[in-house]
Structure formats: structure tokens, C-alpha cells
PDB file of C-alpha atoms in Angstrom:
ATOM      1  CA  MET F  23     111.641 145.629  50.568  1.00 57.00           C
ATOM      2  CA  GLN F  24     112.934 144.310  53.923  1.00 62.00           C
ATOM      3  CA  HIS F  25     110.825 145.749  56.764  1.00 63.00           C
ATOM      4  CA  GLY F  26     112.409 146.153  60.207  1.00 63.00           C
ATOM      5  CA  PRO F  27     111.701 144.570  63.577  1.00 64.00           C
ATOM      6  CA  THR F  28     109.141 147.372  64.725  1.00 69.00           C
ATOM      7  CA  PHE F  29     106.820 146.404  61.320  1.00 58.00           C
ATOM      8  CA  HIS F  30     107.363 142.669  62.278  1.00 53.00           C
ATOM      9  CA  ARG F  31     106.246 143.512  65.900  1.00 65.00           C
ATOM     10  CA  LEU F  32     103.399 145.506  64.949  1.00 56.00           C
ATOM     11  CA  VAL F  33     102.487 142.328  62.806  1.00 54.00           C
ATOM     12  CA  ASN F  34     102.708 139.858  65.793  1.00 55.00           C
ATOM     13  CA  THR F  35     100.992 142.652  68.035  1.00 58.00           C
ATOM     14  CA  SER F  36      97.833 142.616  65.674  1.00 54.00           C
ATOM     15  CA  ALA F  37      97.513 139.252  64.748  1.00 49.00           C
ATOM     16  CA  LEU F  38      97.529 138.559  68.289  1.00 48.00           C
ATOM     17  CA  LEU F  39      94.694 141.248  69.061  1.00 49.00           C
ATOM     18  CA  ILE F  40      92.333 139.811  66.272  1.00 58.00           C
ATOM     19  CA  ALA F  41      92.526 136.304  67.728  1.00 48.00           C
ATOM     20  CA  VAL F  42      91.838 137.523  71.389  1.00 45.00           C
ATOM     21  CA  ALA F  43      89.106 139.477  69.476  1.00 51.00           C
ATOM     22  CA  CYS F  44      87.461 136.317  68.081  1.00 47.00           C
ATOM     23  CA  LEU F  45      87.810 134.391  71.126  1.00 46.00           C
ATOM     24  CA  ALA F  46      86.145 137.063  72.870  1.00 44.00           C
ATOM     25  CA  GLY F  47      83.440 137.104  70.353  1.00 46.00           C
ATOM     26  CA  CYS F  48      82.584 133.486  70.742  1.00 43.00           C
ATOM     27  CA  GLY F  49      82.849 133.562  74.403  1.00 41.00           C
ATOM     28  CA  LEU F  50      80.057 136.667  73.979  1.00 43.00           C
ATOM     29  CA  GLY F  51      77.931 134.555  71.564  1.00 44.00           C
ATOM     30  CA  ALA F  52      77.974 131.666  73.721  1.00 42.00           C
ATOM     31  CA  GLY F  53      76.933 133.753  76.962  1.00 41.00           C
ATOM     32  CA  ILE F  54      73.822 134.605  74.795  1.00 40.00           C
ATOM     33  CA  ALA F  55      72.843 131.653  73.758  1.00 43.00           C
ATOM     34  CA  SER F  56      73.266 130.407  77.137  1.00 38.00           C
ATOM     35  CA  THR F  57      70.680 133.152  78.379  1.00 41.00           C
ATOM     36  CA  TYR F  58      68.199 131.754  75.662  1.00 45.00           C
ATOM     37  CA  ARG F  59      68.626 128.151  76.409  1.00 44.00           C
ATOM     38  CA  GLN F  60      67.522 128.928  80.228  1.00 48.00           C
ATOM     39  CA  VAL F  61      65.088 130.756  79.439  1.00 51.00           C
ATOM     40  CA  ILE F  62      63.718 128.669  76.466  1.00 51.00           C
ATOM     41  CA  GLY F  63      64.426 125.483  78.093  1.00 54.00           C
ATOM     42  CA  THR F  64      65.648 121.981  76.819  1.00 55.00           C
ATOM     43  CA  GLU F  65      63.924 120.650  73.552  1.00 58.00           C
ATOM     44  CA  SER F  66      61.523 118.761  75.704  1.00 59.00           C
ATOM     45  CA  ALA F  67      60.293 121.495  77.748  1.00 73.00           C
ATOM     46  CA  GLN F  68      60.112 123.948  74.518  1.00 85.00           C
ATOM     47  CA  ARG F  69      56.963 124.187  72.618  1.00 88.00           C
ATOM     48  CA  ASN F  70      56.532 125.495  68.946  1.00 91.00           C
ATOM     49  CA  ILE F  71      54.425 128.868  67.899  1.00 92.00           C
ATOM     50  CA  GLN F  72      53.555 128.767  64.353  1.00 94.00           C
ATOM     51  CA  VAL F  73      53.083 132.657  63.394  1.00 95.00           C
ATOM     52  CA  ASN F  74      51.347 133.259  60.399  1.00 97.00           C
ATOM     53  CA  LEU F  75      50.982 137.043  59.288  1.00 97.00           C
ATOM     54  CA  SER F  76      49.368 138.082  56.152  1.00 97.00           C
ATOM     55  CA  GLY F  77      49.114 141.193  54.257  1.00 97.00           C
ATOM     56  CA  GLY F  78      45.319 142.502  53.660  1.00 96.00           C
ATOM     57  CA  LYS F  79      44.590 144.188  50.219  1.00 97.00           C
ATOM     58  CA  ASP F  80      44.649 147.258  51.369  1.00 96.00           C
ATOM     59  CA  LEU F  81      47.748 147.096  53.564  1.00 96.00           C
ATOM     60  CA  ASN F  82      49.550 150.495  54.610  1.00 95.00           C
ATOM     61  CA  PRO F  83      47.756 152.730  51.922  1.00 94.00           C
ATOM     62  CA  SER F  84      49.854 155.546  50.764  1.00 93.00           C
ATOM     63  CA  VAL F  85      47.699 159.072  50.141  1.00 92.00           C
ATOM     64  CA  ARG F  86      46.438 158.162  46.978  1.00 94.00           C
ATOM     65  CA  ARG F  87      45.514 154.387  48.989  1.00 94.00           C
ATOM     66  CA  ILE F  88      47.795 152.611  46.964  1.00 96.00           C
ATOM     67  CA  PRO F  89      48.892 149.610  49.356  1.00 96.00           C
ATOM     68  CA  SER F  90      52.596 148.929  50.188  1.00 96.00           C
ATOM     69  CA  PRO F  91      54.713 146.646  52.346  1.00 97.00           C
ATOM     70  CA  VAL F  92      55.194 147.421  55.886  1.00 95.00           C
ATOM     71  CA  GLU F  93      57.700 145.986  58.407  1.00 94.00           C
ATOM     72  CA  VAL F  94      56.371 144.052  61.004  1.00 94.00           C
ATOM     73  CA  CYS F  95      58.050 143.546  64.532  1.00 90.00           C
ATOM     74  CA  LEU F  96      57.482 140.600  66.569  1.00 92.00           C
ATOM     75  CA  TYR F  97      58.501 139.929  69.866  1.00 91.00           C
ATOM     76  CA  LEU F  98      58.012 137.102  72.622  1.00 92.00           C
ATOM     77  CA  VAL F  99      58.074 138.131  75.956  1.00 91.00           C
ATOM     78  CA  LEU F 100      57.371 136.752  79.322  1.00 89.00           C
ATOM     79  CA  GLU F 101      55.250 140.032  81.209  1.00 87.00           C
ATOM     80  CA  PRO F 102      52.098 140.448  80.087  1.00 85.00           C
ATOM     81  CA  ASP F 103      52.441 144.420  80.138  1.00 85.00           C
ATOM     82  CA  TRP F 104      55.539 144.883  78.126  1.00 83.00           C
ATOM     83  CA  LEU F 105      55.605 147.338  75.226  1.00 76.00           C
ATOM     84  CA  PRO F 106      58.349 147.825  72.561  1.00 73.00           C
ATOM     85  CA  GLU F 107      60.549 150.684  73.426  1.00 69.00           C
ATOM     86  CA  PRO F 108      60.066 152.833  70.007  1.00 61.00           C
ATOM     87  CA  GLN F 109      63.175 153.799  68.254  1.00 57.00           C
ATOM     88  CA  GLN F 110      63.958 156.807  67.152  1.00 48.00           C
ATOM     89  CA  PHE F 111      62.953 158.464  63.351  1.00 46.00           C
ATOM     90  CA  ASP F 112      59.245 157.343  64.192  1.00 49.00           C
ATOM     91  CA  SER F 113      59.949 153.165  63.792  1.00 54.00           C
ATOM     92  CA  LYS F 114      57.527 151.614  66.098  1.00 58.00           C
ATOM     93  CA  CYS F 115      60.025 148.586  66.052  1.00 63.00           C
ATOM     94  CA  ALA F 116      62.130 148.164  69.371  1.00 58.00           C
ATOM     95  CA  THR F 117      65.688 146.970  69.070  1.00 56.00           C
ATOM     96  CA  ALA F 118      66.476 143.373  70.604  1.00 51.00           C
ATOM     97  CA  ARG F 119      67.056 143.418  73.797  1.00 53.00           C
ATOM     98  CA  SER F 120      68.292 140.682  75.884  1.00 48.00           C
ATOM     99  CA  ASN F 121      66.986 141.272  79.201  1.00 59.00           C
ATOM    100  CA  GLY F 122      64.617 139.019  81.376  1.00 64.00           C
ATOM    101  CA  ASP F 123      61.258 140.267  79.898  1.00 79.00           C
ATOM    102  CA  GLN F 124      62.351 139.521  76.148  1.00 79.00           C
ATOM    103  CA  VAL F 125      62.852 135.862  74.945  1.00 82.00           C
ATOM    104  CA  LEU F 126      62.975 137.046  70.949  1.00 85.00           C
ATOM    105  CA  SER F 127      62.544 139.693  68.359  1.00 86.00           C
ATOM    106  CA  GLU F 128      61.948 139.059  65.223  1.00 90.00           C
ATOM    107  CA  ARG F 129      61.473 141.018  62.091  1.00 90.00           C
ATOM    108  CA  ARG F 130      59.573 140.624  58.793  1.00 94.00           C
ATOM    109  CA  ILE F 131      58.393 142.319  55.842  1.00 96.00           C
ATOM    110  CA  VAL F 132      54.722 141.945  55.147  1.00 97.00           C
ATOM    111  CA  ALA F 133      53.091 142.322  51.329  1.00 97.00           C
ATOM    112  CA  PRO F 134      49.855 142.992  50.739  1.00 97.00           C
ATOM    113  CA  ASN F 135      47.994 139.905  49.392  1.00 97.00           C
ATOM    114  CA  ARG F 136      50.894 137.509  50.990  1.00 97.00           C
ATOM    115  CA  THR F 137      51.589 135.616  54.501  1.00 97.00           C
ATOM    116  CA  GLU F 138      54.847 135.325  55.697  1.00 96.00           C
ATOM    117  CA  THR F 139      55.158 132.158  58.205  1.00 96.00           C
ATOM    118  CA  LEU F 140      57.527 131.829  61.135  1.00 95.00           C
ATOM    119  CA  VAL F 141      57.856 129.403  63.539  1.00 94.00           C
ATOM    120  CA  ILE F 142      59.384 130.087  66.871  1.00 91.00           C
ATOM    121  CA  LYS F 143      60.122 128.598  70.024  1.00 90.00           C
ATOM    122  CA  ALA F 144      59.317 129.257  73.555  1.00 89.00           C
ATOM    123  CA  PRO F 145      59.223 128.040  76.768  1.00 86.00           C
ATOM    124  CA  GLY F 146      56.734 125.284  77.011  1.00 83.00           C
ATOM    125  CA  ASN F 147      57.102 125.770  81.241  1.00 82.00           C
ATOM    126  CA  ARG F 148      56.439 129.482  81.353  1.00 83.00           C
ATOM    127  CA  ASP F 149      53.301 132.141  80.381  1.00 85.00           C
ATOM    128  CA  SER F 150      54.481 134.050  77.460  1.00 89.00           C
ATOM    129  CA  TRP F 151      53.153 136.215  75.439  1.00 91.00           C
ATOM    130  CA  LEU F 152      53.301 137.635  71.503  1.00 92.00           C
ATOM    131  CA  VAL F 153      53.864 141.469  70.726  1.00 92.00           C
ATOM    132  CA  ILE F 154      53.154 142.158  67.293  1.00 93.00           C
ATOM    133  CA  ASP F 155      53.844 145.814  65.937  1.00 91.00           C
ATOM    134  CA  ALA F 156      54.080 147.250  62.581  1.00 91.00           C
ATOM    135  CA  ASP F 157      55.718 149.831  61.423  1.00 89.00           C
ATOM    136  CA  PHE F 158      52.611 151.838  59.366  1.00 91.00           C
ATOM    137  CA  ARG F 159      52.980 154.959  57.312  1.00 89.00           C
ATOM    138  CA  THR F 160      50.238 156.805  59.605  1.00 85.00           C
ATOM    139  CA  ARG F 161      48.961 155.251  62.516  1.00 77.00           C
ATOM    140  CA  SER F 162      46.723 156.690  65.385  1.00 76.00           C
ATOM    141  CA  ALA F 163      49.232 157.784  68.555  1.00 76.00           C
ATOM    142  CA  LYS F 164      46.696 156.095  70.566  1.00 78.00           C
ATOM    143  CA  ALA F 165      47.267 152.345  68.653  1.00 79.00           C
ATOM    144  CA  GLU F 166      48.812 149.916  70.822  1.00 83.00           C
ATOM    145  CA  PRO F 167      50.934 146.310  69.466  1.00 88.00           C
ATOM    146  CA  LEU F 168      48.844 143.184  68.905  1.00 92.00           C
ATOM    147  CA  ARG F 169      49.044 141.375  72.496  1.00 92.00           C
ATOM    148  CA  VAL F 170      48.193 137.567  72.124  1.00 91.00           C
ATOM    149  CA  ALA F 171      48.548 135.606  75.158  1.00 90.00           C
ATOM    150  CA  THR F 172      50.394 132.060  73.896  1.00 86.00           C
ATOM    151  CA  LYS F 173      48.867 128.805  75.531  1.00 72.00           C
ATOM    152  CA  ARG F 174      51.412 126.048  77.347  1.00 74.00           C
ATOM    153  CA  THR F 175      50.408 123.413  74.541  1.00 66.00           C
ATOM    154  CA  ARG F 176      53.144 121.814  72.481  1.00 67.00           C
ATOM    155  CA  ASN F 177      52.224 123.282  69.331  1.00 81.00           C
ATOM    156  CA  SER F 178      50.042 126.218  68.253  1.00 86.00           C
ATOM    157  CA  VAL F 179      48.714 128.534  65.315  1.00 90.00           C
ATOM    158  CA  GLU F 180      48.102 132.464  65.424  1.00 93.00           C
ATOM    159  CA  ASN F 181      47.034 133.959  62.380  1.00 95.00           C
ATOM    160  CA  VAL F 182      47.385 137.918  62.117  1.00 96.00           C
ATOM    161  CA  LEU F 183      46.082 140.104  59.745  1.00 96.00           C
ATOM    162  CA  LEU F 184      47.474 143.499  58.668  1.00 94.00           C
ATOM    163  CA  ASP F 185      45.237 145.602  56.698  1.00 93.00           C
ATOM    164  CA  GLU F 186      45.424 149.278  56.140  1.00 92.00           C
ATOM    165  CA  GLN F 187      46.940 150.302  59.292  1.00 91.00           C
ATOM    166  CA  GLN F 188      45.360 147.673  61.553  1.00 92.00           C
ATOM    167  CA  ILE F 189      46.624 144.593  63.301  1.00 94.00           C
ATOM    168  CA  THR F 190      44.079 142.149  64.089  1.00 94.00           C
ATOM    169  CA  ARG F 191      43.928 138.357  64.989  1.00 94.00           C
ATOM    170  CA  SER F 192      42.482 136.563  62.859  1.00 88.00           C
ATOM    171  CA  LYS F 193      40.640 132.657  62.926  1.00 76.00           C
ATOM    172  CA  ALA F 194      40.343 132.789  59.089  1.00 56.00           C
ATOM    173  CA  SER F 195      42.945 131.017  56.730  1.00 45.00           C
ATOM    174  CA  ALA F 196      45.619 133.472  55.545  1.00 40.00           C
ATOM    175  CA  PRO F 197      44.489 135.087  52.142  1.00 41.00           C
TER     176      PRO F 197
END
């Protein structure tokens, strides 16, 4: 089967557009990484925060009081009064935004009697706060996310307990 000049021009144009799109995508990713590096700083100016998210035995109960996993949303922010903007469909987890106040957005699934651990990099030269929220089945309209001021030390550990429909800071080890 022979293809005419129009077909070859279409193939060449498509290949060129794909190459340009790939290069533009690389530039966009580099811009986001660059913004992240500017906020977080160099390796020597960073600190690590270990966050242990522990699910209690009665986590996210159903109407029959059967525990179940819950999606947890963790944000590292630079403003003490920052709050996530809720998604549609009653989700408490906000979308990831790349603005000056929000440095990091992570989502994890935490199951009853299990612990999820993550280590995040935070700016060592700035105050920051962890804001932790969860998509519980039911929750009081007055419920607020847990907000934890992080220390400017090199390393820190934050233990968070999720049980029933509550998020609390815990000094105890994970269950």
C-alpha cells in the first residue's frame, strides 16, 4: 500500500508535535522540582520529619461498628493557619497545589491496627506545620484537621493516632 505526500506530512507533523510536547513536559517537571528545591533548600538546610500514622483498633467504623481503613492526607505547610480546600464528593483531602504556603501533599491508606511510616524533607531554616486530615465515613462538621508545629531540628518524629473518627497526636509507640 502506497501512502501519499499528505500522509507523510501528517506523520512528520505528529512526530514533531510529540517531540515538542515531551520537551515541554520535561521543562514543566524541572520547574516544579526547582520550586520545591527553593522552598526546601539545599540538602544541608533540610531536616527530616518521620511521621508514624497509626490506625487504632476501632478506626473508621461502619454502622455495625466494623473498623475499616481510611485515606489520610498529610500536608507540610509554611503558614500556621493554612487549611486544606475540600474536594467535591465530601472528600476531606485537598488537591495538591504548588503554591507558596503548601510545600508537600501526601496521601496514605491507614488500616486498623497498622502503622504507615513516611519520612518527609522539610525546610531547616523556616517554621513549618504538618496538617493531617482523614476521609472518615462520618465526622462532625466541627472537626478540624490535626495541626502540628514542627521543630527546626535536623530530625524529628511525630506519632499520630487515628481511631474511630478522630486524629490525635500520640506520644506512645505505634500499636
